[in-house]
Amino acid sequence: MAKNSTVCRATIKDVAEKANVSLMTVSRAVRGLNGVSETTRQCVLQVVQELNYVPNGNARALVQANSKLIGLSLPTLFNDVFADALLGMRRTIEQAGYSCLVQTTDYDTEREAKWTDQLLEWRPAAVIMTGVDHHARVRSKLRGDNIPTLEIWDVTDDPIDICVGIDHLAAGHELGVHVAQLGYRKPAFVGPPEGDDPRADKRVAGLIRAFRSIGSDPLQRITVEPNNAFLMGQQGFDALPQTNRPDVVFFLNDHIAFGGMMAAERAGLTVPNDLGIVGFNGLDLNHVLARPMTTMSTPRRQMGLVGARHLLARLSGIAPPRNTHLPCTLCPGQTTRAQ
Amino acid sequence: MAKNSTVCRATIKDVAEKANVSLMTVSRAVRGLNGVSETTRQCVLQVVQELNYVPNGNARALVQANSKLIGLSLPTLFNDVFADALLGMRRTIEQAGYSCLVQTTDYDTEREAKWTDQLLEWRPAAVIMTGVDHHARVRSKLRGDNIPTLEIWDVTDDPIDICVGIDHLAAGHELGVHVAQLGYRKPAFVGPPEGDDPRADKRVAGLIRAFRSIGSDPLQRITVEPNNAFLMGQQGFDALPQTNRPDVVFFLNDHIAFGGMMAAERAGLTVPNDLGIVGFNGLDLNHVLARPMTTMSTPRRQMGLVGARHLLARLSGIAPPRNTHLPCTLCPGQTTRAQ
DNA sequence: TTGTACGCGTTATCAT
DNA sequence: ATGATAACGCGTACAA
């Protein structure tokens, strides 16, 4: 009878029997350890091929008490900036033999916490999270279990473990000061509701401080639902107050800003004279626009790279710096007035 | 002395001892199985809390001979279309208790094959791959091990297991016929080199067939290096032949088309009169453009949803259809001439 | 309702 | 250079 149409996978034992050696010899040969004669190794690897033997990662993780898995938590994939950071990170991580267990949180701390619970069952070697604002349970579990943890994209005095990011408060402030110096006095911000994206909130705090210090109108915060970036920009523009309209709008990111600019021009406004448009991140989108956008360029690729390196160092017992600030670069563009 | 600053994690055994019950009672209580009195369960769960017990997924996977892990392979994350498909998929999958092991291949079949080898060590419950063109080794391994496999984004007569996608050849043909009927006769295509993206190649084949049947100039294929989408569009436009310039350009996708259009207009051309611009996918970008782009809308979200459902059905023993075609929708826009 | 014995596939450790 | 044995933490099967 057919042997119950099930997966039939070879184990070390199968290989050992067929090769007429012990389990340990196979194990050593497969892992490329010393202490196996060249002839034996050849023979074993030969059998491994024939039997299509694939080591069982679960068994290995079990006996070694932790796995070659790394948990990776991102807010969303609908945003090139995270893809950018990932690019730098994933390669480094995978070359070191780790695999990534990925989740997206949609900026929901609860979701993140639930996923963490699920993740910990796999005894991951490390965890990478976006931002530094997490559910208290997550912090305490990761700390308590002493799991190497990398927080990326933001900085804090008290990271869970190690942290590589930019100072969003300072970036917001620098951007605000620049724009204020250009003469804009009625600022608005278009982005998610307060509380959804802690990094956005910090940048807004920086903007507020910048404009308050020169006695301008207070910054108006316009809320748009998470959606396609270009649509969000359009919705953000539509939501601007008609009377006493702002003279400059800071958008959550460049793509949203572009959507807002399109909407503004369709509504008959002239950028930057009637309305200044400011983005964030310095995406490559800028390079194709007729007029480059005023924005703040963030070191995304580098954050990923540096973060991954520090984490790997941590995994091999070397203590990396707990906190790494990376610099942003102001990009004055033509979507705000000159001078 | 400090107990070697290492992870100290509670096991079932620890819980059992503290709760004064057997291992099995704990196991049952934790998994919510029947056969445990309410009082015992309360007591056990109480101890679980205190000890911060988290079941070991590796041990579980080992004894059950396969894990609650699903492998997921995507070409890139720098493309909203994959994020779209994922959105529909991941939720469904995660609610069923699975976690995703993600990779990106950068359209490299070799990379995909290597990753698959690594993945199989985890004894995943299922594998999801993009497209239907894979390394022969991958096909045979997945088939040989009888692993539930979902191929998404494309269709074929001979899927590894199950398959949900669109017919790229037909989509290309339909788009080509539409544009040809508008009177364009010198078509070009801007995208990756032939062989890199099999789905793009199929669409190109459809375009070629459409234009050949009306005896127009043959379609010129312009190659651009993978890069930021907007930049690729710009580069694609720059690479168009100056003499006997094409009168319509099909781009790999909408974002690239947008970059191309910007470049064309900066070069002084009028769209759609001097040059027709055609995208692919029907991204939301279109909704904010002053003139919507001519494109073919793809059912990305739906592919993800349907695919995930079929896969879950497969995992619970129900046989879903092997092959599911989903329809595309032609979106005539204003970046090609009317009539 | 609860408990006991065994095995899952691997590696560490200690022989030989 | 090679092998025997004992874990690792859990679930299945059966017994009480």
XYZ file of C-alpha atoms (C1' of nucleotides) in Angstrom:
710
model
C 0.000 0.000 0.000
C 1.077 3.578 -0.531
C 2.819 4.692 2.598
C 0.184 7.252 3.599
C 1.006 10.008 1.122
C 3.107 11.871 3.621
C 6.388 13.710 3.676
C 9.174 11.174 3.924
C 12.330 12.950 4.868
C 15.709 11.437 5.560
C 17.277 11.894 8.959
C 20.842 11.701 10.141
C 20.125 8.154 11.173
C 19.187 7.162 7.644
C 22.357 8.676 6.318
C 24.446 7.024 9.002
C 23.093 3.584 8.254
C 23.526 3.873 4.546
C 27.041 5.210 4.927
C 27.975 2.733 7.611
C 29.123 5.308 10.103
C 27.752 6.685 13.333
C 25.331 9.551 13.735
C 28.025 11.827 15.036
C 30.241 11.324 12.054
C 27.420 12.360 9.792
C 26.638 15.346 11.957
C 30.253 16.439 11.882
C 30.634 15.886 8.186
C 27.505 17.819 7.354
C 28.519 20.748 9.487
C 32.034 20.763 8.105
C 33.671 20.224 11.469
C 37.145 18.883 11.983
C 37.718 15.345 13.079
C 36.441 13.581 9.994
C 38.809 11.964 7.528
C 38.534 13.224 4.017
C 37.428 9.870 2.662
C 34.691 9.470 5.238
C 33.453 12.972 4.587
C 33.232 12.375 0.845
C 31.346 9.198 1.413
C 28.893 10.793 3.854
C 28.221 13.791 1.639
C 27.620 11.430 -1.211
C 24.891 9.653 0.741
C 23.487 12.988 1.883
C 22.983 13.853 -1.772
C 21.390 10.555 -2.638
C 18.975 10.669 0.255
C 18.297 14.366 -0.147
C 19.015 14.838 3.489
C 18.185 18.235 4.961
C 19.066 18.876 8.593
C 16.154 19.633 10.872
C 16.430 23.164 12.166
C 13.880 22.545 14.858
C 15.844 19.720 16.392
C 18.977 21.759 16.200
C 17.327 24.753 17.796
C 15.928 22.532 20.498
C 19.203 21.058 21.555
C 21.026 24.350 21.254
C 18.352 26.221 23.181
C 18.041 28.943 20.613
C 17.498 29.164 16.930
C 19.036 30.822 13.917
C 15.884 32.852 13.541
C 15.668 36.606 13.904
C 12.355 38.334 14.453
C 11.832 41.508 12.475
C 8.991 43.913 13.109
C 8.095 46.753 10.754
C 5.174 49.170 10.744
C 4.283 48.626 7.103
C 5.674 47.599 3.777
C 3.822 50.355 1.928
C 6.713 52.662 2.406
C 10.010 52.579 0.619
C 11.869 53.793 3.654
C 11.442 50.479 5.414
C 12.342 48.560 2.318
C 15.486 50.675 2.212
C 16.461 49.911 5.771
C 15.676 46.256 5.245
C 17.900 46.039 2.240
C 20.936 46.966 4.250
C 19.912 44.668 7.037
C 18.652 41.477 5.513
C 21.673 40.717 3.402
C 24.003 41.057 6.332
C 21.795 38.931 8.504
C 21.205 36.199 5.991
C 24.845 35.916 5.112
C 25.488 35.164 8.742
C 23.140 32.212 8.417
C 20.029 33.657 10.032
C 16.513 33.715 8.659
C 14.014 36.474 9.255
C 10.587 36.085 10.777
C 8.820 39.215 9.578
C 5.708 40.967 10.790
C 4.069 44.268 10.056
C 2.350 46.068 12.884
C 0.439 48.817 11.081
C 1.691 51.048 13.858
C -0.361 49.102 16.362
C 1.486 48.417 19.605
C -0.999 45.734 20.583
C -0.406 43.818 17.380
C 3.272 44.113 17.955
C 2.942 42.692 21.443
C 0.872 39.753 20.286
C 3.326 38.979 17.550
C 6.169 39.113 20.030
C 4.468 36.469 22.136
C 4.168 34.261 19.102
C 7.716 34.979 18.070
C 9.248 34.054 21.388
C 7.982 30.524 20.970
C 10.603 30.124 18.286
C 13.398 31.091 20.650
C 14.796 33.619 18.187
C 18.451 34.493 18.406
C 17.561 38.163 18.247
C 14.744 40.609 17.637
C 14.699 43.754 15.544
C 11.973 46.299 16.081
C 11.110 49.613 14.506
C 11.142 52.573 16.809
C 11.613 52.743 20.534
C 8.004 52.946 21.656
C 6.685 49.537 22.534
C 4.196 47.827 24.752
C 5.545 47.553 28.290
C 5.084 43.782 28.155
C 7.337 43.584 25.118
C 10.100 45.523 26.770
C 10.045 43.472 29.917
C 9.900 40.147 28.118
C 12.768 40.902 25.805
C 14.818 42.304 28.629
C 13.881 39.549 31.021
C 14.830 36.831 28.577
C 17.999 38.697 27.764
C 17.357 38.483 24.044
C 19.639 40.594 21.872
C 17.353 43.325 20.590
C 17.909 46.034 18.050
C 15.690 49.076 17.902
C 16.013 51.016 14.706
C 14.786 54.347 13.273
C 14.705 56.261 16.496
C 16.870 56.894 19.505
C 16.207 56.944 23.213
C 18.132 57.193 26.451
C 16.828 53.848 27.502
C 16.817 51.305 24.676
C 15.753 47.745 25.359
C 19.195 46.655 24.347
C 20.898 48.373 21.425
C 19.572 51.120 19.235
C 20.508 52.768 15.956
C 18.506 55.675 14.622
C 17.963 59.327 14.062
C 16.740 61.995 16.410
C 13.285 62.797 15.122
C 12.746 65.677 17.503
C 15.933 67.365 16.354
C 15.183 66.632 12.696
C 11.742 68.188 12.996
C 13.200 71.182 14.735
C 15.917 71.731 12.140
C 13.429 71.462 9.314
C 11.064 73.866 11.068
C 13.777 76.426 11.685
C 14.830 76.311 8.051
C 11.321 76.855 6.768
C 10.576 79.552 9.321
C 13.656 81.425 8.167
C 12.222 81.447 4.660
C 9.412 83.580 6.007
C 6.578 81.100 6.364
C 4.393 81.839 9.363
C 1.290 79.659 9.169
C 2.486 76.071 9.314
C 0.407 72.920 9.100
C 1.294 69.255 9.380
C -0.420 66.442 7.505
C -0.046 62.945 8.869
C -1.573 60.209 10.965
C -3.505 60.952 14.167
C -1.408 61.727 17.205
C -0.357 58.553 18.956
C -0.286 56.356 15.881
C 3.252 57.078 14.819
C 5.494 58.099 17.695
C 8.292 59.185 15.387
C 5.979 61.513 13.515
C 4.829 62.904 16.837
C 8.385 63.679 17.800
C 9.031 65.480 14.549
C 5.870 67.485 15.047
C 7.070 68.438 18.499
C 10.269 69.693 16.886
C 8.321 71.708 14.335
C 6.115 73.224 17.014
C 9.099 74.295 19.008
C 10.743 75.839 15.969
C 7.738 77.944 15.040
C 6.810 78.841 18.584
C 10.228 80.341 19.183
C 9.659 82.905 16.456
C 6.116 83.664 17.567
C 4.318 82.418 14.486
C 0.841 80.938 14.364
C 0.776 77.574 16.129
C 1.216 74.546 13.917
C -2.055 73.019 12.826
C -2.134 69.265 12.756
C -4.272 67.763 10.007
C -5.135 64.097 10.352
C -5.492 61.708 7.433
C -6.332 58.053 7.523
C -3.573 55.610 6.606
C -3.954 54.829 2.930
C -2.058 55.008 -0.277
C 0.568 57.700 0.163
C -0.473 59.823 -2.811
C -4.107 59.702 -1.765
C -3.217 60.736 1.752
C -1.527 63.805 0.375
C -4.577 64.707 -1.629
C -6.855 64.187 1.349
C -4.536 66.212 3.516
C -4.690 69.145 1.151
C -8.454 68.913 0.900
C -8.671 69.014 4.665
C -6.790 72.294 5.003
C -8.911 75.114 6.440
C -10.215 77.404 3.724
C -10.175 80.571 5.764
C -6.791 81.634 7.020
C -5.149 78.962 4.964
C -1.697 77.786 6.051
C 1.194 79.110 3.995
C 3.292 75.980 4.340
C 2.443 72.331 4.848
C 4.753 69.720 6.305
C 3.800 66.232 5.189
C 4.591 62.961 6.896
C 6.818 61.939 4.002
C 7.803 62.799 0.447
C 5.232 60.656 -1.308
C 2.405 62.153 0.666
C 3.817 65.587 0.032
C 3.816 64.894 -3.673
C 0.145 63.921 -3.570
C -0.576 67.112 -1.652
C 1.338 69.212 -4.158
C -0.572 67.716 -7.081
C -3.839 68.513 -5.327
C -2.720 72.055 -4.545
C -1.787 72.750 -8.140
C -5.015 71.279 -9.405
C -6.813 73.628 -7.011
C -5.081 76.507 -8.734
C -2.472 77.302 -6.113
C 1.096 78.097 -7.017
C 3.856 76.266 -5.219
C 5.850 77.680 -3.466
C 4.386 81.151 -3.561
C 0.833 80.462 -2.472
C 1.790 77.389 -0.520
C 5.045 75.833 0.601
C 5.322 72.053 0.461
C 7.713 70.123 2.667
C 8.321 66.402 2.735
C 10.409 64.046 4.819
C 12.928 61.296 4.054
C 14.558 62.470 0.859
C 13.248 59.675 -1.334
C 14.501 59.216 -4.861
C 11.177 60.504 -6.096
C 12.767 63.895 -5.770
C 15.258 63.269 -8.524
C 12.578 63.065 -11.183
C 10.424 65.960 -10.119
C 10.704 69.105 -12.171
C 11.264 71.017 -8.952
C 12.910 69.056 -6.151
C 11.036 69.026 -2.898
C 12.204 70.617 0.303
C 12.771 67.714 2.633
C 14.982 66.105 5.237
C 17.007 63.192 3.977
C 17.269 60.219 6.323
C 20.120 57.666 6.323
C 17.889 54.633 5.848
C 20.267 52.266 4.173
C 22.955 53.121 6.652
C 20.697 52.595 9.638
C 20.012 49.107 8.381
C 23.645 48.338 7.784
C 24.982 49.727 11.019
C 22.141 48.185 12.969
C 22.732 44.744 11.508
C 26.452 44.971 12.177
C 25.957 45.978 15.763
C 23.478 43.185 16.252
C 25.782 40.563 14.807
C 28.563 41.851 17.022
C 26.243 41.532 19.973
C 25.432 37.968 18.963
C 29.072 37.047 18.908
C 29.649 38.408 22.358
C 31.141 41.779 21.520
C 29.305 44.665 23.120
C 28.413 47.338 20.545
C 27.492 50.878 21.588
C 24.032 50.917 23.134
C 22.953 53.990 21.314
C 23.948 55.220 17.862
C 22.777 58.536 16.451
C 22.963 58.883 12.692
C 22.762 62.318 11.037
C 20.030 63.586 8.728
C 20.626 66.011 5.909
C 18.516 69.028 5.216
C 17.571 69.274 1.527
C 16.375 72.754 0.622
C 14.254 72.444 -2.487
C 12.074 74.499 -4.765
C 8.768 73.715 -3.162
C 9.494 76.396 -0.599
C 10.430 79.997 -1.301
C 14.048 80.963 -1.696
C 16.053 83.363 0.484
C 27.356 33.596 41.932
C 25.268 34.880 39.097
C 23.954 31.952 37.156
C 25.958 32.617 33.998
C 24.010 35.596 32.638
C 22.016 33.438 30.305
C 18.444 33.109 29.202
C 16.577 31.228 31.882
C 13.296 30.110 30.471
C 10.646 28.030 32.186
C 9.654 24.708 30.692
C 6.573 22.608 31.071
C 8.401 20.670 33.696
C 8.953 23.744 35.827
C 5.301 24.629 35.600
C 4.253 21.080 36.412
C 6.372 20.936 39.532
C 5.228 24.254 40.857
C 1.595 23.433 40.157
C 1.884 19.924 41.503
C 0.516 18.245 38.434
C 2.011 16.161 35.654
C 3.587 17.463 32.475
C 0.653 16.360 30.414
C -1.841 18.251 32.468
C 0.119 21.408 31.898
C 0.421 20.694 28.221
C -3.305 20.160 27.927
C -4.183 23.204 29.969
C -1.885 25.455 27.964
C -3.258 24.261 24.660
C -6.847 24.570 25.855
C -7.651 20.905 25.337
C -10.467 19.041 26.989
C -9.850 16.684 29.847
C -8.698 19.179 32.417
C -10.907 20.222 35.278
C -11.612 23.894 35.512
C -9.896 24.254 38.855
C -6.737 22.529 37.674
C -6.654 24.670 34.561
C -6.948 27.878 36.550
C -4.174 26.781 38.816
C -1.900 25.804 35.948
C -2.482 28.996 34.005
C -1.767 30.923 37.156
C 1.630 29.291 37.463
C 2.240 29.800 33.754
C 1.821 33.510 34.339
C 4.088 33.574 37.332
C 6.847 31.673 35.609
C 6.385 33.500 32.346
C 6.208 30.197 30.591
C 6.300 30.284 26.792
C 5.945 26.991 24.920
C 8.906 26.006 22.796
C 7.865 26.043 19.169
C 10.958 24.113 18.126
C 10.206 21.214 20.400
C 6.616 21.239 19.261
C 7.588 21.316 15.623
C 10.019 18.523 16.208
C 7.558 16.152 17.767
C 4.846 17.032 15.272
C 7.185 16.712 12.328
C 6.265 20.046 10.849
C 6.045 23.588 12.057
C 3.608 26.446 12.051
C 5.966 28.341 9.781
C 5.214 29.400 6.240
C 7.956 30.420 3.856
C 7.238 33.449 1.718
C 9.344 34.489 -1.229
C 8.986 37.842 -2.975
C 11.086 39.485 -5.683
C 11.417 42.802 -3.891
C 9.769 45.033 -1.346
C 10.427 48.143 -3.422
C 7.152 47.753 -5.162
C 3.747 48.414 -3.771
C 2.201 45.610 -5.739
C 3.832 42.993 -3.568
C 2.950 44.848 -0.426
C -0.619 44.819 -1.698
C -0.688 41.106 -2.267
C 0.944 40.512 1.078
C -1.627 42.545 2.885
C -4.383 40.207 1.825
C -2.275 37.201 2.543
C -0.489 37.792 5.795
C -3.522 38.575 7.874
C -5.264 35.427 6.829
C -2.196 33.367 7.446
C -1.332 34.835 10.792
C -4.853 34.508 12.100
C -4.584 30.814 11.416
C -1.618 30.735 13.763
C 1.203 30.653 11.251
C 4.252 32.872 11.110
C 5.966 33.962 7.930
C 9.592 33.414 7.033
C 10.183 36.067 4.388
C 12.855 36.448 1.754
C 13.353 38.714 -1.216
C 14.994 37.282 -4.291
C 15.689 40.375 -6.377
C 14.393 38.320 -9.277
C 17.321 35.965 -8.930
C 16.382 32.315 -9.283
C 19.641 31.197 -7.731
C 19.032 33.236 -4.629
C 15.568 31.800 -4.430
C 16.922 28.277 -4.628
C 19.468 28.877 -1.906
C 16.868 30.367 0.345
C 14.606 27.411 -0.246
C 17.324 25.084 0.959
C 17.669 27.105 4.102
C 13.927 27.296 4.528
C 13.353 23.586 4.302
C 15.449 23.098 7.403
C 12.575 24.629 9.323
C 10.122 22.064 8.023
C 7.635 24.753 7.027
C 3.985 23.859 6.827
C 3.782 25.524 3.426
C 5.665 27.705 0.975
C 4.451 30.692 -1.013
C 6.415 31.847 -4.007
C 6.034 34.646 -6.507
C 5.593 33.601 -10.090
C 5.779 30.195 -11.657
C 9.324 30.250 -12.952
C 11.672 28.643 -10.512
C 14.908 26.749 -10.328
C 14.360 23.120 -11.266
C 15.806 22.058 -7.916
C 13.196 24.085 -6.105
C 10.360 22.522 -7.998
C 11.545 18.999 -7.435
C 12.274 19.495 -3.769
C 8.940 21.042 -2.984
C 7.126 18.435 -4.979
C 9.225 15.587 -3.654
C 8.618 16.558 -0.074
C 4.969 17.075 -0.830
C 4.955 20.510 0.759
C 1.821 22.550 0.166
C 2.998 25.278 -2.180
C 1.243 28.346 -3.477
C 2.468 30.160 -6.542
C 1.051 33.614 -6.944
C 1.028 36.392 -9.572
C 1.156 34.181 -12.611
C -0.513 31.098 -14.005
C 0.771 27.971 -15.657
C -0.514 24.650 -16.826
C 1.825 22.886 -14.502
C 2.016 24.553 -11.095
C 4.143 22.985 -8.376
C 0.995 22.585 -6.331
C -1.600 25.329 -6.388
C -1.510 28.603 -8.203
C -3.442 31.875 -8.183
C -2.611 34.613 -10.623
C -3.203 36.532 -13.774
C -2.376 35.688 -17.341
C 0.433 38.067 -18.200
C 0.558 37.090 -21.832
C -3.132 37.828 -22.289
C -2.868 41.045 -20.281
C -0.014 42.260 -22.456
C -1.909 41.351 -25.566
C -5.078 43.127 -24.507
C -3.153 46.245 -23.588
C -1.293 46.161 -26.886
C -4.433 45.752 -28.943
C -6.059 48.671 -27.168
C -3.123 50.963 -27.795
C -2.726 49.826 -31.380
C -6.346 50.661 -32.018
C -5.626 54.202 -30.887
C -3.323 54.495 -33.870
C 0.098 54.109 -32.335
C 2.502 52.270 -34.598
C 5.999 52.562 -33.149
C 5.890 50.847 -29.772
C 8.681 50.497 -27.242
C 8.920 48.723 -23.902
C 10.984 49.892 -20.941
C 11.842 47.361 -18.283
C 14.429 44.938 -16.967
C 16.606 42.854 -19.296
C 14.965 39.835 -20.816
C 15.162 36.881 -18.489
C 15.171 38.854 -15.265
C 11.431 39.099 -14.794
C 9.544 36.258 -16.477
C 6.192 37.935 -16.000
C 7.393 41.055 -17.748
C 8.693 38.868 -20.564
C 5.281 37.299 -20.977
C 3.593 40.658 -21.162
C 6.106 41.775 -23.743
C 5.311 38.689 -25.770
C 1.668 39.694 -25.658
C 2.496 43.201 -26.803
C 4.621 41.932 -29.648
C 1.863 39.692 -30.851
C -0.666 42.526 -30.719
C 1.440 44.898 -32.786
C 2.687 42.310 -35.194
C -0.857 41.340 -36.130
C -1.503 44.831 -37.436
C 1.820 45.064 -39.208
C 3.301 47.907 -37.210
C 6.974 48.442 -36.479
C 8.299 45.715 -34.189
C 8.327 46.520 -30.512
C 11.661 47.861 -29.308
C 12.773 46.630 -25.939
C 14.715 49.173 -23.867
C 16.588 47.827 -20.891
C 17.075 49.711 -17.639
C 18.905 48.591 -14.554
C 16.820 47.808 -11.483
C 16.734 50.927 -9.375
C 14.324 53.342 -7.862
C 11.177 53.183 -9.950
C 11.034 56.855 -10.848
C 14.668 56.894 -11.846
C 14.179 53.843 -14.024
C 11.493 55.701 -15.908
C 13.765 58.630 -16.464
C 16.585 56.407 -17.641
C 14.224 54.537 -19.902
C 13.136 57.707 -21.588
C 16.702 58.880 -21.981
C 17.554 55.591 -23.663
C 14.917 55.926 -26.374
C 16.405 56.195 -29.874
C 16.514 59.783 -31.071
C 15.941 59.020 -34.724
C 12.691 57.365 -35.574
C 11.531 57.833 -32.015
C 8.781 55.504 -30.759
C 5.319 57.018 -30.571
C 4.269 55.053 -27.528
C 6.174 53.555 -24.608
C 4.972 50.710 -22.430
C 6.639 50.762 -19.046
C 7.116 47.880 -16.657
C 4.781 49.503 -14.159
C 2.980 52.715 -13.306
C 5.680 54.239 -11.153
C 8.288 53.770 -13.805
C 5.887 55.155 -16.368
C 5.412 58.213 -14.237
C 9.160 58.780 -14.098
C 9.287 58.395 -17.862
C 6.480 60.838 -18.369
C 8.161 63.459 -16.209
C 11.337 63.067 -18.243
C 9.431 63.299 -21.527
C 7.730 66.500 -20.529
C 10.955 68.007 -19.299
C 12.427 67.183 -22.698
C 9.691 69.251 -24.275
C 7.474 66.459 -25.550
C 3.729 66.566 -25.222
C 1.938 63.550 -23.817
C -0.030 61.929 -25.400
C 0.397 63.632 -28.750
C 4.136 63.400 -29.239
C 4.429 60.315 -27.117
C 1.965 57.889 -25.565
C 2.750 56.608 -22.061
C 1.407 53.306 -20.787
C 1.868 51.784 -17.346
C 0.931 48.531 -15.697
C -0.821 47.563 -12.447
C -3.242 50.413 -11.911
C -1.626 51.746 -8.760
C -3.331 54.402 -6.685
C -0.757 56.858 -7.948
C -3.124 57.320 -10.832
C -5.818 58.878 -8.708
C -3.707 61.918 -7.951
C -2.285 62.566 -11.380
C -3.775 65.432 -13.314
C -4.221 63.042 -16.240
C -4.767 59.416 -15.275
C -2.407 56.994 -16.923
C -3.377 54.359 -19.432
C -2.696 51.113 -17.659
C -3.885 47.624 -16.862
C -5.211 47.193 -13.364
C -4.201 43.979 -11.577
C -6.189 42.313 -8.770
C -3.333 42.301 -6.291
C -5.223 42.321 -3.036
C -7.544 39.663 -4.311
C -4.732 37.418 -5.456
C -3.350 37.521 -1.944
C -6.682 36.785 -0.347
C -7.726 33.998 -2.645
C -4.274 32.495 -2.571
C -4.147 32.453 1.209
C -7.600 30.895 1.428
C -6.738 28.177 -1.015
C -3.546 27.442 0.821
C -5.262 27.200 4.181
C -7.825 24.895 2.658
C -5.006 22.779 1.317
C -3.450 22.666 4.765
C -6.645 21.392 6.282
C -6.944 18.626 3.779
C -9.434 20.141 1.383
C -8.214 20.209 -2.197
C -8.559 23.683 -3.715
C -8.491 24.251 -7.474
C -4.963 23.822 -8.773
C -5.119 26.821 -10.995
C -7.033 30.061 -10.514
C -7.099 32.813 -13.128
C -8.055 36.237 -11.890
C -9.122 38.975 -14.314
C -7.311 42.228 -15.055
C -9.056 45.446 -15.973
C -8.014 47.692 -18.816
C -7.860 51.326 -17.708
C -7.849 53.672 -20.699
C -6.321 56.953 -19.545
C -5.268 60.298 -20.876
C -1.636 59.493 -21.444
C -2.595 57.921 -24.745
C -4.587 59.567 -27.526
C -8.370 59.266 -27.563
C -10.492 57.613 -30.260
C -9.685 13.629 34.951
C -4.876 12.627 35.381
C -0.378 10.348 34.789
C 3.576 7.327 32.596
C 6.609 5.973 28.986
C 8.484 6.777 24.773
C 10.126 9.045 20.690
C 10.859 13.249 17.611
C 16.233 14.613 15.244
C 19.932 16.744 16.706
C 24.307 17.987 19.253
C 27.650 17.932 23.532
C 30.328 15.185 26.104
C 33.011 11.731 27.086
C 34.871 7.558 25.636
C 37.751 4.595 22.515
C 39.219 9.765 13.715
C 35.108 7.682 15.333
C 31.417 6.079 18.373
C 28.006 5.573 22.488
C 25.019 7.990 25.400
C 22.419 11.485 27.332
C 20.017 15.344 27.028
C 16.826 19.321 24.701
C 11.053 20.240 25.544
C 7.213 18.617 23.880
C 3.130 15.570 22.250
C 1.075 10.837 21.234
C -0.620 6.676 23.006
C -1.974 4.318 26.398
C -2.830 3.194 31.309
C -4.910 4.239 35.687
